PDB file of C-alpha atoms in Angstrom:
ATOM      1  CA  GLU A  12       0.000   0.000   0.000  1.00 84.00           C
ATOM      2  CA  ALA A  13       1.325   3.432  -0.986  1.00 81.00           C
ATOM      3  CA  GLN A  14       1.696   5.517   2.116  1.00 94.00           C
ATOM      4  CA  VAL A  15       3.534   8.074   4.201  1.00 97.00           C
ATOM      5  CA  THR A  16       4.232   6.998   7.753  1.00 97.00           C
ATOM      6  CA  GLN A  17       5.205   9.097  10.737  1.00 98.00           C
ATOM      7  CA  ASN A  18       6.419   8.117  14.180  1.00 98.00           C
ATOM      8  CA  PRO A  19       5.578   8.710  16.896  1.00 98.00           C
ATOM      9  CA  ARG A  20       1.934   9.656  16.430  1.00 97.00           C
ATOM     10  CA  TYR A  21       1.728  11.277  19.850  1.00 97.00           C
ATOM     11  CA  LEU A  22       4.538  12.694  21.956  1.00 97.00           C
ATOM     12  CA  ILE A  23       4.635  14.640  25.193  1.00 97.00           C
ATOM     13  CA  THR A  24       8.047  15.958  26.124  1.00 96.00           C
ATOM     14  CA  VAL A  25       9.732  18.631  28.203  1.00 97.00           C
ATOM     15  CA  THR A  26      11.451  21.824  27.167  1.00 97.00           C
ATOM     16  CA  GLY A  27      14.971  21.306  25.893  1.00 97.00           C
ATOM     17  CA  LYS A  28      14.888  17.545  25.414  1.00 97.00           C
ATOM     18  CA  LYS A  29      15.973  16.766  21.854  1.00 97.00           C
ATOM     19  CA  LEU A  30      13.543  14.750  19.797  1.00 97.00           C
ATOM     20  CA  THR A  31      13.189  13.362  16.289  1.00 98.00           C
ATOM     21  CA  VAL A  32       9.992  12.676  14.391  1.00 98.00           C
ATOM     22  CA  THR A  33      10.512  10.194  11.600  1.00 98.00           C
ATOM     23  CA  CYS A  34       8.826  10.252   8.204  1.00 98.00           C
ATOM     24  CA  SER A  35       9.025   7.577   5.554  1.00 98.00           C
ATOM     25  CA  GLN A  36       7.347   7.103   2.174  1.00 97.00           C
ATOM     26  CA  ASN A  37       7.243   4.054  -0.068  1.00 96.00           C
ATOM     27  CA  MET A  38       6.223   5.773  -3.326  1.00 94.00           C
ATOM     28  CA  ASN A  39       9.726   6.697  -4.538  1.00 93.00           C
ATOM     29  CA  HIS A  40       8.775  10.366  -4.381  1.00 92.00           C
ATOM     30  CA  GLU A  41      11.485  12.971  -4.882  1.00 90.00           C
ATOM     31  CA  TYR A  42       9.801  15.686  -2.881  1.00 90.00           C
ATOM     32  CA  MET A  43       9.139  15.604   0.847  1.00 94.00           C
ATOM     33  CA  SER A  44       8.015  18.294   3.219  1.00 94.00           C
ATOM     34  CA  TRP A  45       7.178  19.017   6.844  1.00 97.00           C
ATOM     35  CA  TYR A  46       4.276  21.179   8.008  1.00 97.00           C
ATOM     36  CA  ARG A  47       2.895  22.263  11.321  1.00 97.00           C
ATOM     37  CA  GLN A  48      -0.789  22.989  11.821  1.00 96.00           C
ATOM     38  CA  ASP A  49      -2.079  25.341  14.476  1.00 94.00           C
ATOM     39  CA  PRO A  50      -5.642  26.582  15.081  1.00 88.00           C
ATOM     40  CA  GLY A  51      -6.468  29.575  12.923  1.00 83.00           C
ATOM     41  CA  LEU A  52      -3.129  29.448  11.128  1.00 86.00           C
ATOM     42  CA  GLY A  53      -3.604  26.446   8.906  1.00 87.00           C
ATOM     43  CA  LEU A  54      -0.733  24.408   7.558  1.00 92.00           C
ATOM     44  CA  ARG A  55       2.616  26.150   7.508  1.00 94.00           C
ATOM     45  CA  GLN A  56       5.610  24.683   5.758  1.00 93.00           C
ATOM     46  CA  ILE A  57       8.683  24.121   7.926  1.00 96.00           C
ATOM     47  CA  TYR A  58      11.206  22.561   5.545  1.00 95.00           C
ATOM     48  CA  TYR A  59      11.077  20.781   2.240  1.00 92.00           C
ATOM     49  CA  SER A  60      13.412  18.579   0.259  1.00 93.00           C
ATOM     50  CA  MET A  61      13.576  18.239  -3.501  1.00 87.00           C
ATOM     51  CA  ASN A  62      15.731  15.118  -3.399  1.00 88.00           C
ATOM     52  CA  VAL A  63      18.462  13.370  -1.415  1.00 92.00           C
ATOM     53  CA  GLU A  64      20.785  15.884   0.247  1.00 92.00           C
ATOM     54  CA  VAL A  65      18.733  18.824  -1.091  1.00 90.00           C
ATOM     55  CA  THR A  66      16.674  20.720   1.477  1.00 94.00           C
ATOM     56  CA  ASP A  67      15.342  24.239   1.853  1.00 92.00           C
ATOM     57  CA  LYS A  68      13.483  26.362   4.367  1.00 93.00           C
ATOM     58  CA  GLY A  69       9.770  26.866   4.302  1.00 91.00           C
ATOM     59  CA  ASP A  70       7.943  29.641   6.101  1.00 90.00           C
ATOM     60  CA  VAL A  71       8.624  28.626   9.712  1.00 95.00           C
ATOM     61  CA  PRO A  72      12.021  26.839   9.916  1.00 97.00           C
ATOM     62  CA  GLU A  73      13.253  28.352  13.192  1.00 97.00           C
ATOM     63  CA  GLY A  74      13.881  25.728  15.859  1.00 97.00           C
ATOM     64  CA  TYR A  75      13.823  22.788  13.446  1.00 98.00           C
ATOM     65  CA  LYS A  76      16.360  20.768  11.488  1.00 98.00           C
ATOM     66  CA  VAL A  77      15.922  18.183   8.772  1.00 98.00           C
ATOM     67  CA  SER A  78      18.066  15.784   6.814  1.00 96.00           C
ATOM     68  CA  ARG A  79      17.529  13.755   3.650  1.00 97.00           C
ATOM     69  CA  LYS A  80      20.132  11.032   3.483  1.00 97.00           C
ATOM     70  CA  GLU A  81      17.840   8.525   1.790  1.00 96.00           C
ATOM     71  CA  LYS A  82      15.072   9.147  -0.673  1.00 95.00           C
ATOM     72  CA  ARG A  83      12.398   7.498   1.436  1.00 97.00           C
ATOM     73  CA  ASN A  84      13.162   9.157   4.793  1.00 98.00           C
ATOM     74  CA  PHE A  85      12.900  12.752   5.939  1.00 98.00           C
ATOM     75  CA  PRO A  86      13.225  13.105   9.724  1.00 98.00           C
ATOM     76  CA  LEU A  87      12.323  16.301  11.566  1.00 98.00           C
ATOM     77  CA  ILE A  88      14.638  17.188  14.445  1.00 98.00           C
ATOM     78  CA  LEU A  89      13.894  19.523  17.326  1.00 98.00           C
ATOM     79  CA  GLU A  90      17.233  20.123  19.028  1.00 96.00           C
ATOM     80  CA  SER A  91      15.785  22.045  21.976  1.00 97.00           C
ATOM     81  CA  PRO A  92      11.988  21.953  21.905  1.00 97.00           C
ATOM     82  CA  SER A  93      10.036  24.817  23.404  1.00 97.00           C
ATOM     83  CA  PRO A  94       6.339  25.113  24.332  1.00 97.00           C
ATOM     84  CA  ASN A  95       5.631  27.222  21.215  1.00 97.00           C
ATOM     85  CA  GLN A  96       6.479  24.141  19.143  1.00 98.00           C
ATOM     86  CA  THR A  97       3.467  22.343  20.568  1.00 98.00           C
ATOM     87  CA  SER A  98       1.525  21.568  17.427  1.00 97.00           C
ATOM     88  CA  LEU A  99       0.220  18.963  14.996  1.00 97.00           C
ATOM     89  CA  TYR A 100       2.932  18.012  12.518  1.00 98.00           C
ATOM     90  CA  PHE A 101       2.432  16.509   9.077  1.00 98.00           C
ATOM     91  CA  CYS A 102       4.944  15.036   6.697  1.00 97.00           C
ATOM     92  CA  ALA A 103       4.089  14.957   2.994  1.00 95.00           C
ATOM     93  CA  SER A 104       5.590  13.638  -0.220  1.00 94.00           C
ATOM     94  CA  SER A 105       5.011  14.029  -3.926  1.00 90.00           C
ATOM     95  CA  LEU A 106       6.568  13.384  -7.280  1.00 85.00           C
ATOM     96  CA  GLY A 107       8.983  15.918  -8.680  1.00 72.00           C
ATOM     97  CA  PRO A 108       7.690  18.515 -11.103  1.00 67.00           C
ATOM     98  CA  ALA A 109       6.166  17.440 -14.377  1.00 62.00           C
ATOM     99  CA  GLN A 110       8.830  17.203 -17.050  1.00 61.00           C
ATOM    100  CA  GLY A 111       9.475  20.520 -18.714  1.00 60.00           C
ATOM    101  CA  THR A 112       7.681  22.455 -16.017  1.00 60.00           C
ATOM    102  CA  SER A 113       8.298  23.559 -12.470  1.00 57.00           C
ATOM    103  CA  ARG A 114       4.754  22.856 -11.336  1.00 62.00           C
ATOM    104  CA  PRO A 115       4.612  20.401  -8.447  1.00 66.00           C
ATOM    105  CA  TYR A 116       2.206  17.488  -8.229  1.00 77.00           C
ATOM    106  CA  GLU A 117      -0.276  16.985  -5.413  1.00 84.00           C
ATOM    107  CA  GLN A 118       1.098  15.926  -2.048  1.00 89.00           C
ATOM    108  CA  TYR A 119       0.366  12.815   0.017  1.00 93.00           C
ATOM    109  CA  PHE A 120       0.289  13.347   3.751  1.00 96.00           C
ATOM    110  CA  GLY A 121       1.226  11.191   6.681  1.00 97.00           C
ATOM    111  CA  PRO A 122      -1.244  10.677   9.543  1.00 97.00           C
ATOM    112  CA  GLY A 123       0.246  13.432  11.695  1.00 97.00           C
ATOM    113  CA  THR A 124       2.223  13.667  14.929  1.00 98.00           C
ATOM    114  CA  ARG A 125       0.692  15.495  17.843  1.00 97.00           C
ATOM    115  CA  LEU A 126       3.511  17.029  19.867  1.00 98.00           C
ATOM    116  CA  THR A 127       3.138  18.648  23.261  1.00 98.00           C
ATOM    117  CA  VAL A 128       6.111  20.421  24.846  1.00 98.00           C
ATOM    118  CA  THR A 129       5.705  21.308  28.513  1.00 97.00           C
TER     119      THR A 129
ATOM    120  CA  ARG B  13      -1.696  40.354   3.880  1.00 67.00           C
ATOM    121  CA  LYS B  14      -1.530  36.562   3.831  1.00 76.00           C
ATOM    122  CA  GLU B  15      -0.336  34.987   0.604  1.00 85.00           C
ATOM    123  CA  VAL B  16      -3.355  32.686   0.465  1.00 89.00           C
ATOM    124  CA  GLU B  17      -6.597  33.660   2.170  1.00 91.00           C
ATOM    125  CA  GLN B  18      -9.818  31.786   2.801  1.00 93.00           C
ATOM    126  CA  ASP B  19     -13.003  32.619   4.639  1.00 92.00           C
ATOM    127  CA  PRO B  20     -12.762  30.375   7.731  1.00 91.00           C
ATOM    128  CA  GLY B  21     -16.554  29.951   7.931  1.00 91.00           C
ATOM    129  CA  PRO B  22     -18.136  27.918   9.272  1.00 95.00           C
ATOM    130  CA  PHE B  23     -20.571  27.399   6.451  1.00 96.00           C
ATOM    131  CA  ASN B  24     -23.690  25.651   7.742  1.00 97.00           C
ATOM    132  CA  VAL B  25     -25.815  24.254   4.913  1.00 97.00           C
ATOM    133  CA  PRO B  26     -28.655  21.731   4.623  1.00 97.00           C
ATOM    134  CA  GLU B  27     -28.269  18.506   2.723  1.00 98.00           C
ATOM    135  CA  GLY B  28     -28.785  19.016  -0.973  1.00 98.00           C
ATOM    136  CA  ALA B  29     -27.616  22.625  -0.962  1.00 97.00           C
ATOM    137  CA  THR B  30     -25.022  24.088  -3.284  1.00 97.00           C
ATOM    138  CA  VAL B  31     -22.131  25.808  -1.564  1.00 97.00           C
ATOM    139  CA  ALA B  32     -19.145  27.699  -2.941  1.00 96.00           C
ATOM    140  CA  PHE B  33     -15.822  28.658  -1.419  1.00 93.00           C
ATOM    141  CA  ASN B  34     -13.294  31.123  -2.712  1.00 93.00           C
ATOM    142  CA  CYS B  35      -9.616  31.366  -2.015  1.00 93.00           C
ATOM    143  CA  THR B  36      -7.519  34.391  -2.973  1.00 93.00           C
ATOM    144  CA  TYR B  37      -3.793  34.424  -3.576  1.00 90.00           C
ATOM    145  CA  SER B  38      -1.473  37.396  -3.692  1.00 87.00           C
ATOM    146  CA  ASN B  39       1.384  36.183  -5.878  1.00 80.00           C
ATOM    147  CA  SER B  40       0.483  36.626  -9.521  1.00 78.00           C
ATOM    148  CA  ALA B  41       3.347  34.290 -10.485  1.00 76.00           C
ATOM    149  CA  SER B  42       1.706  31.346  -8.715  1.00 77.00           C
ATOM    150  CA  GLN B  43       1.690  28.298 -10.938  1.00 75.00           C
ATOM    151  CA  SER B  44      -0.302  25.526  -9.346  1.00 81.00           C
ATOM    152  CA  PHE B  45      -3.432  25.293  -7.272  1.00 88.00           C
ATOM    153  CA  PHE B  46      -5.172  22.531  -5.388  1.00 92.00           C
ATOM    154  CA  TRP B  47      -8.098  21.893  -3.070  1.00 95.00           C
ATOM    155  CA  TYR B  48      -7.564  19.492  -0.187  1.00 96.00           C
ATOM    156  CA  ARG B  49     -10.113  18.107   2.231  1.00 97.00           C
ATOM    157  CA  GLN B  50      -9.271  17.598   5.897  1.00 97.00           C
ATOM    158  CA  ASP B  51     -11.439  15.759   8.379  1.00 96.00           C
ATOM    159  CA  CYS B  52     -11.085  16.613  12.046  1.00 91.00           C
ATOM    160  CA  ARG B  53      -7.540  15.937  13.258  1.00 81.00           C
ATOM    161  CA  LYS B  54      -6.757  13.814  10.209  1.00 94.00           C
ATOM    162  CA  GLU B  55      -4.306  14.364   7.399  1.00 96.00           C
ATOM    163  CA  PRO B  56      -5.293  16.505   4.411  1.00 96.00           C
ATOM    164  CA  LYS B  57      -6.219  14.572   1.291  1.00 95.00           C
ATOM    165  CA  LEU B  58      -6.293  15.860  -2.249  1.00 93.00           C
ATOM    166  CA  LEU B  59      -9.781  16.736  -3.446  1.00 95.00           C
ATOM    167  CA  MET B  60      -8.981  18.344  -6.770  1.00 91.00           C
ATOM    168  CA  SER B  61      -6.231  19.958  -8.741  1.00 87.00           C
ATOM    169  CA  VAL B  62      -7.298  23.279 -10.239  1.00 88.00           C
ATOM    170  CA  TYR B  63      -6.614  23.840 -13.905  1.00 79.00           C
ATOM    171  CA  SER B  64      -6.788  27.059 -15.869  1.00 81.00           C
ATOM    172  CA  SER B  65      -9.707  25.751 -17.882  1.00 82.00           C
ATOM    173  CA  GLY B  66     -11.628  24.700 -14.793  1.00 85.00           C
ATOM    174  CA  ASN B  67     -12.384  21.124 -13.926  1.00 89.00           C
ATOM    175  CA  GLU B  68     -15.247  19.053 -12.603  1.00 92.00           C
ATOM    176  CA  ASP B  69     -15.360  15.797 -10.675  1.00 93.00           C
ATOM    177  CA  GLY B  70     -18.858  14.600  -9.945  1.00 96.00           C
ATOM    178  CA  ARG B  71     -20.505  17.099  -7.603  1.00 97.00           C
ATOM    179  CA  PHE B  72     -17.335  19.193  -7.308  1.00 97.00           C
ATOM    180  CA  THR B  73     -16.208  21.960  -9.644  1.00 96.00           C
ATOM    181  CA  ALA B  74     -12.993  23.936  -9.306  1.00 95.00           C
ATOM    182  CA  GLN B  75     -12.140  27.099 -11.187  1.00 94.00           C
ATOM    183  CA  LEU B  76      -9.208  29.433 -11.449  1.00 92.00           C
ATOM    184  CA  ASN B  77      -9.516  33.151 -12.138  1.00 91.00           C
ATOM    185  CA  ARG B  78      -6.032  34.473 -12.806  1.00 90.00           C
ATOM    186  CA  ALA B  79      -7.177  38.030 -13.514  1.00 91.00           C
ATOM    187  CA  SER B  80      -8.727  38.359 -10.062  1.00 91.00           C
ATOM    188  CA  GLN B  81      -6.282  35.917  -8.445  1.00 91.00           C
ATOM    189  CA  TYR B  82      -8.680  33.519  -6.840  1.00 91.00           C
ATOM    190  CA  ILE B  83      -9.676  29.882  -7.054  1.00 93.00           C
ATOM    191  CA  SER B  84     -13.101  28.549  -6.252  1.00 95.00           C
ATOM    192  CA  LEU B  85     -14.691  25.278  -5.231  1.00 97.00           C
ATOM    193  CA  LEU B  86     -18.363  24.552  -5.863  1.00 97.00           C
ATOM    194  CA  ILE B  87     -20.079  21.628  -4.184  1.00 98.00           C
ATOM    195  CA  ARG B  88     -23.477  20.660  -5.532  1.00 98.00           C
ATOM    196  CA  ASP B  89     -26.075  18.467  -3.795  1.00 98.00           C
ATOM    197  CA  SER B  90     -24.192  18.567  -0.469  1.00 98.00           C
ATOM    198  CA  LYS B  91     -24.018  15.348   1.539  1.00 98.00           C
ATOM    199  CA  LEU B  92     -23.559  14.905   5.269  1.00 98.00           C
ATOM    200  CA  SER B  93     -20.215  13.309   4.431  1.00 97.00           C
ATOM    201  CA  ASP B  94     -19.011  16.553   2.830  1.00 98.00           C
ATOM    202  CA  SER B  95     -18.682  18.060   6.315  1.00 98.00           C
ATOM    203  CA  ALA B  96     -14.969  18.836   6.642  1.00 97.00           C
ATOM    204  CA  THR B  97     -12.424  21.610   6.338  1.00 96.00           C
ATOM    205  CA  TYR B  98     -11.431  22.553   2.805  1.00 97.00           C
ATOM    206  CA  LEU B  99      -7.903  23.826   2.292  1.00 95.00           C
ATOM    207  CA  CYS B 100      -6.732  25.623  -0.799  1.00 93.00           C
ATOM    208  CA  VAL B 101      -3.160  25.608  -1.981  1.00 90.00           C
ATOM    209  CA  GLY B 102      -1.689  28.403  -4.005  1.00 80.00           C
ATOM    210  CA  GLY B 103       1.348  30.557  -4.037  1.00 59.00           C
ATOM    211  CA  ASN B 104       3.613  28.024  -5.717  1.00 65.00           C
ATOM    212  CA  THR B 105       5.955  29.990  -7.915  1.00 58.00           C
ATOM    213  CA  GLY B 106       7.764  26.926  -9.099  1.00 57.00           C
ATOM    214  CA  GLY B 107       9.812  24.638  -6.975  1.00 58.00           C
ATOM    215  CA  PHE B 108       8.264  23.169  -3.896  1.00 68.00           C
ATOM    216  CA  LYS B 109       7.559  25.959  -1.460  1.00 74.00           C
ATOM    217  CA  THR B 110       3.887  25.471  -0.735  1.00 81.00           C
ATOM    218  CA  ILE B 111       1.383  27.916   0.717  1.00 87.00           C
ATOM    219  CA  PHE B 112      -1.842  26.639   2.214  1.00 91.00           C
ATOM    220  CA  GLY B 113      -4.851  28.690   3.135  1.00 92.00           C
ATOM    221  CA  ALA B 114      -6.060  28.366   6.720  1.00 92.00           C
ATOM    222  CA  GLY B 115      -9.117  26.410   5.610  1.00 94.00           C
ATOM    223  CA  THR B 116     -12.880  26.817   5.338  1.00 95.00           C
ATOM    224  CA  ARG B 117     -15.044  24.767   7.653  1.00 96.00           C
ATOM    225  CA  LEU B 118     -18.205  23.220   6.178  1.00 97.00           C
ATOM    226  CA  PHE B 119     -21.030  21.638   8.164  1.00 97.00           C
ATOM    227  CA  VAL B 120     -23.765  19.878   6.200  1.00 98.00           C
ATOM    228  CA  LYS B 121     -26.869  19.177   8.272  1.00 97.00           C
ATOM    229  CA  ALA B 122     -29.770  16.815   7.743  1.00 95.00           C
TER     230      ALA B 122
END
């Protein structure tokens, strides 16, 4: 089954304790992305990756790190979590742009990770 | 001004009604547009891509107006199961930076 998986699905942690949220896709997609979703603000892009070893900042990258060492995996790292990073996090993947264009395809989302930082 | 704006609603409509949502975008260079559906606390799922010529899928019709910089979603013959939040995506200027609207909440009542 084609899917995007995230782990853990729920996490409660304390301020300053490093954590990693994993994301994996089995569709051989080039593009992967992380979003956070907060009430009234919608989905905001944190980081995205166009392919292995190629990443770039989205709209809200502060406090987060990512890496893309393998095509299928795109972990999100919070080196020193703070309470304002309490949120619902989604990972997404899609194919690269259609040949001859720069228009991206639709994205497939993971089930989400609900993170609480106290 | 937000790059992509939606009326948050909620829209409360009876079954069988026709309802329309608009989504405005500020970047005239935006290249691709989508509508996603999100059920409560679940992941967003693609509803429709939005093409310049407009497109229809069953009870759903999406349109793009580049001159006025908005996309629209029309739902005909609303079902209870259409109750969800509808997210528009715009603002892609090529590459993969993606801008979502904050979503429009729809409640369809019997």
